[in-house]
Tab-separated table of C-alpha atoms and ligand atoms in Angstrom:
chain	number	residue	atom	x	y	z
A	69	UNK	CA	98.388	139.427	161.664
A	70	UNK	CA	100.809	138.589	164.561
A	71	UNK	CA	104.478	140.270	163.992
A	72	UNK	CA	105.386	140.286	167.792
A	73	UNK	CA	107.673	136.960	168.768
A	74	UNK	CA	104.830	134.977	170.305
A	75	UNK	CA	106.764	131.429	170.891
A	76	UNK	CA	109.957	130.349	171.532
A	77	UNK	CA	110.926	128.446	168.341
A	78	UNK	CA	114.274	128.198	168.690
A	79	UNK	CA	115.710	127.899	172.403
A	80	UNK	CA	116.140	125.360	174.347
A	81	UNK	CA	113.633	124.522	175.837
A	82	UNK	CA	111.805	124.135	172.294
A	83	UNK	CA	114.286	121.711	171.125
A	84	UNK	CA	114.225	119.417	173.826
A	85	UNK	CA	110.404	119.543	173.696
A	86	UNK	CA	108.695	121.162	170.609
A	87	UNK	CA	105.404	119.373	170.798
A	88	UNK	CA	103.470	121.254	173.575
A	89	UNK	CA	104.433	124.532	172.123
A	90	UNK	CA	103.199	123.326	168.377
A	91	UNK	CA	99.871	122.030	169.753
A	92	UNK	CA	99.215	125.277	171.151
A	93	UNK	CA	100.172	126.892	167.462
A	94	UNK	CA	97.872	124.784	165.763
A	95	UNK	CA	95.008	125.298	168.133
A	96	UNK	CA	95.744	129.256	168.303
A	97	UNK	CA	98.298	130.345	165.718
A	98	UNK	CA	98.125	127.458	162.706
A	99	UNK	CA	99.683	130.165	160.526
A	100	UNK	CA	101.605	132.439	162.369
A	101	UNK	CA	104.174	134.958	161.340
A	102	UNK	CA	107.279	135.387	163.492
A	103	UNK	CA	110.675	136.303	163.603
A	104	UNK	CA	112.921	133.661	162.939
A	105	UNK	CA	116.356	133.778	162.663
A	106	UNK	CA	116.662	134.834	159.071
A	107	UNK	CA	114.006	137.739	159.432
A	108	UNK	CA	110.271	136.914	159.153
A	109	UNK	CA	108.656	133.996	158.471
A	110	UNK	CA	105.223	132.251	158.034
A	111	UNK	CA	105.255	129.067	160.362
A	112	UNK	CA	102.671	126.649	159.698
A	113	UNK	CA	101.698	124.124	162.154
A	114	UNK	CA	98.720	121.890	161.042
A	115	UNK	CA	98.791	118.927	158.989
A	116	UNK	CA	96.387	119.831	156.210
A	117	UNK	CA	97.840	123.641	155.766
A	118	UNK	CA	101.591	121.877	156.197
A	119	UNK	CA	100.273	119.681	153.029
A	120	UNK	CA	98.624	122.489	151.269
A	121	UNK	CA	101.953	124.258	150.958
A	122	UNK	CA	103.971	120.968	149.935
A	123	UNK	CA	101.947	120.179	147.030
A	124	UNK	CA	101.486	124.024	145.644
A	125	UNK	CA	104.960	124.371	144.538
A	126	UNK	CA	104.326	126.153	141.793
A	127	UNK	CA	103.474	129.396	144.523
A	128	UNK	CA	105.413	128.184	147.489
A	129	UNK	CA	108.559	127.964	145.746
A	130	UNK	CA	112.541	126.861	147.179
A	131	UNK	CA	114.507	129.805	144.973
A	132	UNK	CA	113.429	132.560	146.321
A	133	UNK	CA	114.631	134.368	143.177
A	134	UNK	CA	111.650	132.949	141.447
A	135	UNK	CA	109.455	135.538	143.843
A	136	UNK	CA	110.548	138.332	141.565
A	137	UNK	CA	109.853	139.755	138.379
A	138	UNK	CA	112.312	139.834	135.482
A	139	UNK	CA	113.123	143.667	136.210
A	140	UNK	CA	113.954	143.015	140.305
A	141	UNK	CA	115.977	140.108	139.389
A	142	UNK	CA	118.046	142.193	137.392
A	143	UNK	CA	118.632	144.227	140.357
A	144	UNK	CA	120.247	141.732	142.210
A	145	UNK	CA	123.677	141.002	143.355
A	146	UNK	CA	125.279	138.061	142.153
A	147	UNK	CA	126.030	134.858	144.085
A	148	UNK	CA	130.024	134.836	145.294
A	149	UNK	CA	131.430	131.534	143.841
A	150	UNK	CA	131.437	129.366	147.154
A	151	UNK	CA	127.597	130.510	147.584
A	152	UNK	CA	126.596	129.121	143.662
A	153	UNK	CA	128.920	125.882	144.688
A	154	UNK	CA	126.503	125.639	147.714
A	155	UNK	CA	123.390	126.237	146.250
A	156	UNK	CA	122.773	124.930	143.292
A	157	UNK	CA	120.944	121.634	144.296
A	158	UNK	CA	117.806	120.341	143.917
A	159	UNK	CA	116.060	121.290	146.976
A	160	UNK	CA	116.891	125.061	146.175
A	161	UNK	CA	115.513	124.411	142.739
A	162	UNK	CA	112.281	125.015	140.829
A	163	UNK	CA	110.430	123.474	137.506
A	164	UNK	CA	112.084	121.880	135.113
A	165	UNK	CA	115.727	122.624	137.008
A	166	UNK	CA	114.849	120.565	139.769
A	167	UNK	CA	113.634	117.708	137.985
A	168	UNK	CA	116.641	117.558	136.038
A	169	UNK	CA	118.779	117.568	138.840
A	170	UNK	CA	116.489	114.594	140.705
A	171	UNK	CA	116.479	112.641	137.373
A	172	UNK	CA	120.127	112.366	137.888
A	173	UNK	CA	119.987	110.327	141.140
A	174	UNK	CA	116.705	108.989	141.585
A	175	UNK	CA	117.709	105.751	140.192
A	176	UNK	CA	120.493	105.064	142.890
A	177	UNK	CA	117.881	105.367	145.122
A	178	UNK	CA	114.726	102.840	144.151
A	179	UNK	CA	113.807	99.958	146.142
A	180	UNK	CA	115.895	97.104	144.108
A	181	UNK	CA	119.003	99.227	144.391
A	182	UNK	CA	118.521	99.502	148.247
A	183	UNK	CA	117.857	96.291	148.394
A	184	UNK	CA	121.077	95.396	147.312
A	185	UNK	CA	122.570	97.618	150.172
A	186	UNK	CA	120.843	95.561	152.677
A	187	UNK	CA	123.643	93.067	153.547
A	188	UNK	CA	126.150	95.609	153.722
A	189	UNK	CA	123.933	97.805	155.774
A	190	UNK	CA	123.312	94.678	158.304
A	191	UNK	CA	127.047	94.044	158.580
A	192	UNK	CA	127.868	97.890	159.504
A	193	UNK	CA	125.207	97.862	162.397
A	194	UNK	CA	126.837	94.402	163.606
A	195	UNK	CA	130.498	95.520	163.387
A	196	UNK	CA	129.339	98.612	165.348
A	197	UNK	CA	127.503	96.241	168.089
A	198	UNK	CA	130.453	93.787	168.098
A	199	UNK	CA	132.800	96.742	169.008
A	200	UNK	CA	130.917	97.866	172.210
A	201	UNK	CA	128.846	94.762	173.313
A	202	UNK	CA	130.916	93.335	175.800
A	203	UNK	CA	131.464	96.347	177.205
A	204	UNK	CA	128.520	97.358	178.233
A	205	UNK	CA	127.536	100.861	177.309
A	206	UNK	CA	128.115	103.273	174.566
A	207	UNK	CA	126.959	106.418	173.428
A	208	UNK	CA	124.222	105.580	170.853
A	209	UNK	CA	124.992	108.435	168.709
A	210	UNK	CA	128.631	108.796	168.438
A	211	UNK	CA	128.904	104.949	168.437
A	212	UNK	CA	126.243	103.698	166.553
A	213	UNK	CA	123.659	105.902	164.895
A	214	UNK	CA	126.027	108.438	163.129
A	215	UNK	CA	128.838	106.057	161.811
A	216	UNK	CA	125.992	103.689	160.181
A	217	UNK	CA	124.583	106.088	157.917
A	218	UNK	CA	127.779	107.898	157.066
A	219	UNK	CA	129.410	104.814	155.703
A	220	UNK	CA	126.315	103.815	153.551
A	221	UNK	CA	126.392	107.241	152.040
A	222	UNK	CA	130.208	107.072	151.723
A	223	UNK	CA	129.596	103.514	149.736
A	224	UNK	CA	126.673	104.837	147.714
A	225	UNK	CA	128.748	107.933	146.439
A	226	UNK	CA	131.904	106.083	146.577
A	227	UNK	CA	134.203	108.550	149.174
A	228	UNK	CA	136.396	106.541	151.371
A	229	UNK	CA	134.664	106.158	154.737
A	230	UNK	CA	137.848	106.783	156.139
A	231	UNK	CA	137.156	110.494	156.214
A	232	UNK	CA	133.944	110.488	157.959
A	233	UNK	CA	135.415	111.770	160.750
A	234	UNK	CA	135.910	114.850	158.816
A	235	UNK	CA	132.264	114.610	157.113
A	236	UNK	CA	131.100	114.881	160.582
A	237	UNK	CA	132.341	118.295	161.123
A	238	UNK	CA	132.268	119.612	157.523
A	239	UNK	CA	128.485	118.341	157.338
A	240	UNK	CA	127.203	120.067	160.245
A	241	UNK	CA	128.775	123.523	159.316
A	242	UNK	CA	126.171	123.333	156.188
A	243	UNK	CA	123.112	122.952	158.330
A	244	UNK	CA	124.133	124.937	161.156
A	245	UNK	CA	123.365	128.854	161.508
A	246	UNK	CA	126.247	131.465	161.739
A	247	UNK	CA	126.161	133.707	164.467
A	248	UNK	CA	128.111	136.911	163.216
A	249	UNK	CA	131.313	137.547	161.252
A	250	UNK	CA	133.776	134.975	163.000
A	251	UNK	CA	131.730	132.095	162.921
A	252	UNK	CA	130.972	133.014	159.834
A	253	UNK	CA	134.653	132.753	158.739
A	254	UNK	CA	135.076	129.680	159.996
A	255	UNK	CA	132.128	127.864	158.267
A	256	UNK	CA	133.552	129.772	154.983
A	257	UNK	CA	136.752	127.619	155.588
A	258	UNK	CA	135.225	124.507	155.943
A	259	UNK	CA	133.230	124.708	153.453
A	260	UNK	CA	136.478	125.416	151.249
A	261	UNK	CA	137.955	122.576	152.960
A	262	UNK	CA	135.290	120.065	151.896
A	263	UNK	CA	135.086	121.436	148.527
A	264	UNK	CA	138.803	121.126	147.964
A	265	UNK	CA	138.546	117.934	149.093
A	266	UNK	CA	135.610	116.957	146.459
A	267	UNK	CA	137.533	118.494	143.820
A	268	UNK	CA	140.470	115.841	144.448
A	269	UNK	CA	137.639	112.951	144.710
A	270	UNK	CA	136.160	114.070	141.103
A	271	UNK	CA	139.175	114.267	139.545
A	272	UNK	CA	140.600	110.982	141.035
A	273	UNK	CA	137.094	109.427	139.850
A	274	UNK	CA	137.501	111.085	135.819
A	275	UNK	CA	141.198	109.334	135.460
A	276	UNK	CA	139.457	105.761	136.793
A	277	UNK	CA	135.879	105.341	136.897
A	278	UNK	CA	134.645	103.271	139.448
A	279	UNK	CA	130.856	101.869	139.873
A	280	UNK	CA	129.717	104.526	142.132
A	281	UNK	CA	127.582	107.772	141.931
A	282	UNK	CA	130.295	109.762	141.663
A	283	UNK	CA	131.654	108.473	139.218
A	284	UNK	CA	128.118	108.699	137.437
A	285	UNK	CA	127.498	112.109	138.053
A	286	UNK	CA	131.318	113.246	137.452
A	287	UNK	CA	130.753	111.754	134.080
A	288	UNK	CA	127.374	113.572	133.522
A	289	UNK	CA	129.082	116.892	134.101
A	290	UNK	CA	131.390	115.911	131.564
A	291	UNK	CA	128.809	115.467	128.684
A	292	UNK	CA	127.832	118.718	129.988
A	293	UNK	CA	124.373	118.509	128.999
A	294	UNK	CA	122.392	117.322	132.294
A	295	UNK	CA	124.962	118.945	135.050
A	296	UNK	CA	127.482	121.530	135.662
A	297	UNK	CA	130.329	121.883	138.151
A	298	UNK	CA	128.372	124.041	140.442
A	299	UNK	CA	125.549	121.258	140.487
A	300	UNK	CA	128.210	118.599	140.811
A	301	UNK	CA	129.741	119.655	144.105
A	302	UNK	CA	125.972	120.751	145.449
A	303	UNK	CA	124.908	117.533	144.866
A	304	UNK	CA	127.358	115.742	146.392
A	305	UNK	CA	127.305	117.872	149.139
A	306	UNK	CA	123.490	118.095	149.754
A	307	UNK	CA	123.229	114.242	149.547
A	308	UNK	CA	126.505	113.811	152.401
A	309	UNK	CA	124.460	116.153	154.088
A	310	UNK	CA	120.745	115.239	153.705
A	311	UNK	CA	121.927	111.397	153.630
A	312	UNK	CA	122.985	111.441	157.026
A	313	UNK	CA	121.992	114.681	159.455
A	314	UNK	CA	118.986	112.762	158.934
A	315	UNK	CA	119.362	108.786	159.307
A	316	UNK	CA	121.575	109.690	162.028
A	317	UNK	CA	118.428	111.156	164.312
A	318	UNK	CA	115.977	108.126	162.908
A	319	UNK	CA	117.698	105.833	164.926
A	320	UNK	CA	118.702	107.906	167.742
A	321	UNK	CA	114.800	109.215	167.632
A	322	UNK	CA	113.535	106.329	167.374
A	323	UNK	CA	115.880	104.072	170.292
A	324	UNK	CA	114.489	106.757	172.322
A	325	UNK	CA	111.045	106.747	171.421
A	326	UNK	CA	111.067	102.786	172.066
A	327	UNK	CA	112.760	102.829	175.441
A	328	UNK	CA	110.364	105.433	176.790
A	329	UNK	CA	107.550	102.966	175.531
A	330	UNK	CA	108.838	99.664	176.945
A	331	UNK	CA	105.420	98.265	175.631
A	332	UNK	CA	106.010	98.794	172.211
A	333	UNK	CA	109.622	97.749	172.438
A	334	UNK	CA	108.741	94.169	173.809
A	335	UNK	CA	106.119	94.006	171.185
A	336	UNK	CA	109.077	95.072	168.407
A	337	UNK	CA	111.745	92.335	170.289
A	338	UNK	CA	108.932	89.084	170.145
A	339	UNK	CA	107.760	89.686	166.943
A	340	UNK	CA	110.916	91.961	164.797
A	341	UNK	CA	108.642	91.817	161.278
A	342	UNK	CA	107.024	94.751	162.760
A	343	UNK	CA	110.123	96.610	162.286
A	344	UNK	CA	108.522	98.469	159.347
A	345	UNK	CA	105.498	99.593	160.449
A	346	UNK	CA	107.487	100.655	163.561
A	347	UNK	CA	109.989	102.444	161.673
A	348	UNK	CA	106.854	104.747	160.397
A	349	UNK	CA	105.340	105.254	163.651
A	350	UNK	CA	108.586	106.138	164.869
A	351	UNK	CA	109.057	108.720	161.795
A	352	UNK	CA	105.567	110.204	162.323
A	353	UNK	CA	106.154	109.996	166.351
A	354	UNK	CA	109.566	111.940	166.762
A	355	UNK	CA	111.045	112.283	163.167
A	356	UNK	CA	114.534	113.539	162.318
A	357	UNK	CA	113.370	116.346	160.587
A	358	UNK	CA	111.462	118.909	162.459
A	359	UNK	CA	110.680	122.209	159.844
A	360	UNK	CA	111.339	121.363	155.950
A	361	UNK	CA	113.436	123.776	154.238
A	362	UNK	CA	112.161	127.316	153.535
A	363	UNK	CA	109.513	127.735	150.553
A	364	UNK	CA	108.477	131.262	149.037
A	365	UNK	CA	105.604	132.873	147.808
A	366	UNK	CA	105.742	133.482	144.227
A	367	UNK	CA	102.272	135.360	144.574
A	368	UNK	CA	100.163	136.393	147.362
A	369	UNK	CA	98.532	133.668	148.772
A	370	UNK	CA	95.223	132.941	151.212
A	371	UNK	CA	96.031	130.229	153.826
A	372	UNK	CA	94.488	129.470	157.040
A	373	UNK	CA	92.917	132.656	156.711
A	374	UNK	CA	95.876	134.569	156.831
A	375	UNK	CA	97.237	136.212	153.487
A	376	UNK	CA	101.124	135.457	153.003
A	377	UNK	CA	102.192	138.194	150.509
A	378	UNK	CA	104.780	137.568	147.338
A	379	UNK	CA	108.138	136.740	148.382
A	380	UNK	CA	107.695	136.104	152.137
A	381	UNK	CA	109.191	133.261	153.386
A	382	UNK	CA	106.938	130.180	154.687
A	383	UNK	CA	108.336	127.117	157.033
A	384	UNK	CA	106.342	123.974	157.162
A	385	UNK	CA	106.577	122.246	160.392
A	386	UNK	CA	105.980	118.428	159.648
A	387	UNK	CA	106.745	117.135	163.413
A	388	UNK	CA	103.448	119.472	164.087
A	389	UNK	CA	101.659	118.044	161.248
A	390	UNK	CA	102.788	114.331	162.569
A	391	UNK	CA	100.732	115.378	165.853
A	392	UNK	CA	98.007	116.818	164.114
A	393	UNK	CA	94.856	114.856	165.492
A	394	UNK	CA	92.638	115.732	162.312
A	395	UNK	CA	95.118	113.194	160.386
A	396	UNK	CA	96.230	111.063	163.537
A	397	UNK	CA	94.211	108.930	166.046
A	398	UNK	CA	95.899	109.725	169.966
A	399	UNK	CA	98.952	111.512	168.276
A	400	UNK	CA	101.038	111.419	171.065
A	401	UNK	CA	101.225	108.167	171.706
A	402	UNK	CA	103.417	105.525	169.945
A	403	UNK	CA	101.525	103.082	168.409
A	404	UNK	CA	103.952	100.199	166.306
A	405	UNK	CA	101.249	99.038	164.763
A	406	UNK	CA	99.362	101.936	164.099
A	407	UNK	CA	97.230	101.658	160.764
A	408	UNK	CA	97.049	104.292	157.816
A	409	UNK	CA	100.020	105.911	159.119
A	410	UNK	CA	100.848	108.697	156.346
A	411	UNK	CA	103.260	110.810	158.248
A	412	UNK	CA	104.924	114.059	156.535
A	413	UNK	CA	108.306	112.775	158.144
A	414	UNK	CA	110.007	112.780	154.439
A	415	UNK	CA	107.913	115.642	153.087
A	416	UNK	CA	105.780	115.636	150.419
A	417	UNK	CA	105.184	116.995	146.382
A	418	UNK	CA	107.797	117.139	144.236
A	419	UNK	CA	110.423	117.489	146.702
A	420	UNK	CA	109.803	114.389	148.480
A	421	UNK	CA	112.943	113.154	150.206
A	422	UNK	CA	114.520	110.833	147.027
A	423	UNK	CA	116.627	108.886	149.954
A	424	UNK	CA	113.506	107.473	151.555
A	425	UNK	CA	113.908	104.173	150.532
A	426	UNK	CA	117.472	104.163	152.155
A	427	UNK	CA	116.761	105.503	154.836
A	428	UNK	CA	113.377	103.481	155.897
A	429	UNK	CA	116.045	100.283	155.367
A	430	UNK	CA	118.786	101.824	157.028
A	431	UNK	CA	116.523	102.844	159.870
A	432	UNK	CA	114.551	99.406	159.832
A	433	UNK	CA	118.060	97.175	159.848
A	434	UNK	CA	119.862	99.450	162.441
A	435	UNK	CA	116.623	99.313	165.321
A	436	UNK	CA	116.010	96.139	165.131
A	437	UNK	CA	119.660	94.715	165.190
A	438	UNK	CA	119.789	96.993	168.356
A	439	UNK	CA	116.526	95.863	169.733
A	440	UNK	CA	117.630	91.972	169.372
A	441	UNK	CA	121.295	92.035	170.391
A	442	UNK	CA	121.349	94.532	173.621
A	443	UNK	CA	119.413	92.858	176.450
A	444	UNK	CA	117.812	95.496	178.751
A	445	UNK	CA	118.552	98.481	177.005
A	446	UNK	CA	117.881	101.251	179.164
A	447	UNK	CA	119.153	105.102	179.250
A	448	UNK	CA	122.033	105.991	181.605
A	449	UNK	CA	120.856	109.201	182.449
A	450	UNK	CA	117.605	110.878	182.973
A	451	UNK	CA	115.595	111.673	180.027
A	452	UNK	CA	115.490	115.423	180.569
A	453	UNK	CA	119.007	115.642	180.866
A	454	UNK	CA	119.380	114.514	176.970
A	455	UNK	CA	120.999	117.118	175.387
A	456	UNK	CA	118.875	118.029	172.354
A	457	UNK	CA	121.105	119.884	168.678
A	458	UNK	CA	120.234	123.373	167.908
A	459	UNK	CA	120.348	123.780	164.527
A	460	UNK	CA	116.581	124.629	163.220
A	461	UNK	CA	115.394	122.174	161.299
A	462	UNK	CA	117.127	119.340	162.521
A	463	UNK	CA	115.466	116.788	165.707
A	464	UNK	CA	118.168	115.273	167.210
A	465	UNK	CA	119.855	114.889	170.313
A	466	UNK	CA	123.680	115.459	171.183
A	467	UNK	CA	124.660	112.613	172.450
A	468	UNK	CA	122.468	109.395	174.208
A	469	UNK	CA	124.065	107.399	176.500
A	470	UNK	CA	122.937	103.806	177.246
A	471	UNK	CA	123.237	100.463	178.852
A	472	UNK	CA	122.676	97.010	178.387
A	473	UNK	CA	123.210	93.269	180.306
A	474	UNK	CA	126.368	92.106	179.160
A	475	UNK	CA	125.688	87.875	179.485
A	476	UNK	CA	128.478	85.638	179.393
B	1972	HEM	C1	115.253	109.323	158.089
B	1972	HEM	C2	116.002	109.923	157.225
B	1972	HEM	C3	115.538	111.040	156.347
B	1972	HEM	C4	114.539	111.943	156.538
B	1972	HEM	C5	113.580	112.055	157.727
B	1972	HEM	C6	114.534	112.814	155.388
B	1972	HEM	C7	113.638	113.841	155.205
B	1972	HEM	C8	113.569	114.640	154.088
B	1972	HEM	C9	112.610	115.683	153.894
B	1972	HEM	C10	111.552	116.112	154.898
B	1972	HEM	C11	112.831	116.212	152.668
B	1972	HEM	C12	112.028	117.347	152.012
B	1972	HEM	C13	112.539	118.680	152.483
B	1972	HEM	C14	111.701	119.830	151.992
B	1972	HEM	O1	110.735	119.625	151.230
B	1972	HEM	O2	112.011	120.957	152.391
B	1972	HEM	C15	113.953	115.511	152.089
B	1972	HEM	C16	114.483	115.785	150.846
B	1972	HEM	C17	115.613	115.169	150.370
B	1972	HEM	N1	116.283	114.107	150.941
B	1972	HEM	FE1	115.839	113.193	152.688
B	1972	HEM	N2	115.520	112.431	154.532
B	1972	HEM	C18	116.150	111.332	155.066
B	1972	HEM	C19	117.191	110.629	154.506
B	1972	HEM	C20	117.751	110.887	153.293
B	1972	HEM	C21	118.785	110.109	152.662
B	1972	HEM	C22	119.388	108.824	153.234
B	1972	HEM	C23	119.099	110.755	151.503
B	1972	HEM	C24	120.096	110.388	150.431
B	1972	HEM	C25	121.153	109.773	150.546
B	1972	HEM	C26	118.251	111.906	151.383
B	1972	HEM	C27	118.274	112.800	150.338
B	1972	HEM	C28	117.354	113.794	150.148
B	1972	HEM	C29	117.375	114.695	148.997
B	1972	HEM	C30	118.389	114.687	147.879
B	1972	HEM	C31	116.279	115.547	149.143
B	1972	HEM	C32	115.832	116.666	148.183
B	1972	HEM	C33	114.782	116.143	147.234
B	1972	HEM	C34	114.257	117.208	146.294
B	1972	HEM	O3	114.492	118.399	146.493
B	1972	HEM	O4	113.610	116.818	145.304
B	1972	HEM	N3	117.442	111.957	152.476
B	1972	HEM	N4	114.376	114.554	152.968
């Protein structure tokens, strides 16, 4: 077993290029325990071990209190309040819990219901392009990729998209690491912030119900049956969060992906009814998110031919397992027409991402409007310059600035 820190998983240099360093796991280290940033953990690189754990979540589970027995659960310290408020959502949850929870929202997410978002979607990616067009240039991320998905969200759940400035900041501090006590303080006060903030939304929403998810779930806490308060504000929360940290690096991902492959993006621009398969290759080529959130062992388990003991935690990385050439004819190349693509970008098992329908149309509308109104779309600076985010699981980069012809 390895228990010395064998690859840089975090740094840098990792972010702005994890592949090389994952193809070398999965030839040498496919199951490889390391320190991570929360202690140790099991990182698992190839596509069918990366699978393995996804569908086994009966022992590879997301509450990590369901690793112990009855007597060292009564052991433990309880949650402080703001912790339960945090996480008590569905992708911390186990068995029948969790499929409570997803019952609750699955329907505001099926194809027919997306489909109705389309128009709206189409007419946030133009207003964005008809702000900056004549001008020139933009940053594709602050301008474009990250306001798009934040006001679908915002309409889904029915929060004034006003805000999202706000969301921006408060969002991030729930993904993002804290590095000792201050940082730590400051996170706690956003994260009071946003709650407080909720609370004035939910109670605005009980004295006049609008048709929005909110409103839907506010009144499920209500009949108190299917949802409490705690699971009310992590719900919210964890879709504002996973509905857009996400979406957000699709597009930015994905632009990227297309103007290092000029090929593929001419083939995209003469014929845009590729725009879903693309979207998929573009998923499986450089998705938004890089490690899935942390499973744990409920028992010892054999994998890979290493034995991960009860309790220890395990982290999934599906950006390996989208490179994995067992599954994936010339993995590293972008193919937007590439057949039998079944990419781990959204997971898999029983926590596969419920917003994938959104965000495959959100993602399809907002390339291709880019792809057909920006003639000669090109980076302004050097790819390795990109600056690439830090937080763990998330693949995105900072900012990406680009050009285009402006024509008369
Ligand atoms: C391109 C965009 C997106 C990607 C790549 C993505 C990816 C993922 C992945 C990999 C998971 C599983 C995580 C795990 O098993 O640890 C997940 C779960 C989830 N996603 Fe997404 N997601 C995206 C967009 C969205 C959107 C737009 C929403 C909703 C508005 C959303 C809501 C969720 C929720 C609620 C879960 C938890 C499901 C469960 O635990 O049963 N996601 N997503």
């Amino acid at each position: 077993m390895t228990t010395e820190t064998k690859y840089d998983l975090y740094g840098e240099q990792f972010k702005a290029d994890p592949f090389p360093i994952y193809a070398q796991m999965r030839d040498e280290d496919p199951v490889c325990y390391e320190q991570g940033l929360e202690g140790m953990i099991w990182f698992v690189t190839r596509r069918a071990d990366v699978e393995a754990v996804l569908r086994d979540h009966k022992r590879f589970v997301k509450d990590w209190r369901n690793t112990r027995t009855a007597e060292e659960r009564a052991q433990l310290s309880p949650e402080s309040p703001l912790e339960r408020l945090l996480s008590q959502h569905m992708l911390n949850m186990d068995g029948p819990d969790h499929a409570r929870l997803r019952g609750l929202v699955n329907k505001a997410f099926t194809a027919r219901m997306v489909n109705n978002l389309r128009e709206r979607v189409q007419g946030i990616a133009d207003d964005l392009l008809d702000k900056v067009q004549a001008l020139g240039h933009m940053d594709l991320i602050d301008e474009y990729a990250f306001p798009l998905p934040i006001v679908v969200i915002s309409d889904v759940l029915g929060i004034p998209s006003a805000d999202r400035e706000r969301f921006r900041l408060w969002s991030n501090t729930f993904i993002a690491p804290t590095y000792g006590e201050e940082d730590f303080r400051r996170a706690e006060k956003l994260m009071l912030e946003f709650t407080g903030y909720l609370r004035q939304v939910f109670a605005e929403r009980r004295q006049a119900p609008r048709n929005d998810l909110i409103t839907g779930l506010v009144h499920a806490e209500e009949a108190g049956d299917t949802l409490n308060e705690d699971e009310l504000f992590a719900m919210v929360i964890l879709l504002i969060v996973a509905g857009h940290e996400t979406t957000v690096n699709l597009i930015g991902n994905g632009a990227l992906a297309l103007l290092q492959h000029p090929e593929q993006l001419a083939k995209l621009k003469a014929d845009p009814s590729l725009i879903e398969a693309a979207v998929e290759e573009l998923l499986r080529y450089d998705g938004p998110v890089d490690r899935a959130t942390m499973r744990f062992a409920a028992e010892d388990v054999e994998l890979g031919g290493q034995l991960i003991q009860r309790g220890q935690a395990v982290a999934v990385a599906l950006t390996s397992a989208n490179r994995d050439a067992d599954q994936f004819a010339h993995p590293d190349e972008v193919d937007i027409t590439r057949p039998d693509n079944r990419h781990l970008a959204f997971g898999f098992g029983v926590h596969y991402c419920v917003g994938a329908p959104l965000a495959r149309m959100e993602g399809q509308i907002a390339i291709n409007t880019l792809v057909q109104r920006l003639p000669n779309l090109r980076l302004t600076v050097p790819a390795d310059e990109l600056k690439w985010g830090t937080v763990p699981i998330i693949r995105g980069m900072k900012h990406m600035p680009v050009a285009w012809d402006v024509t008369a």
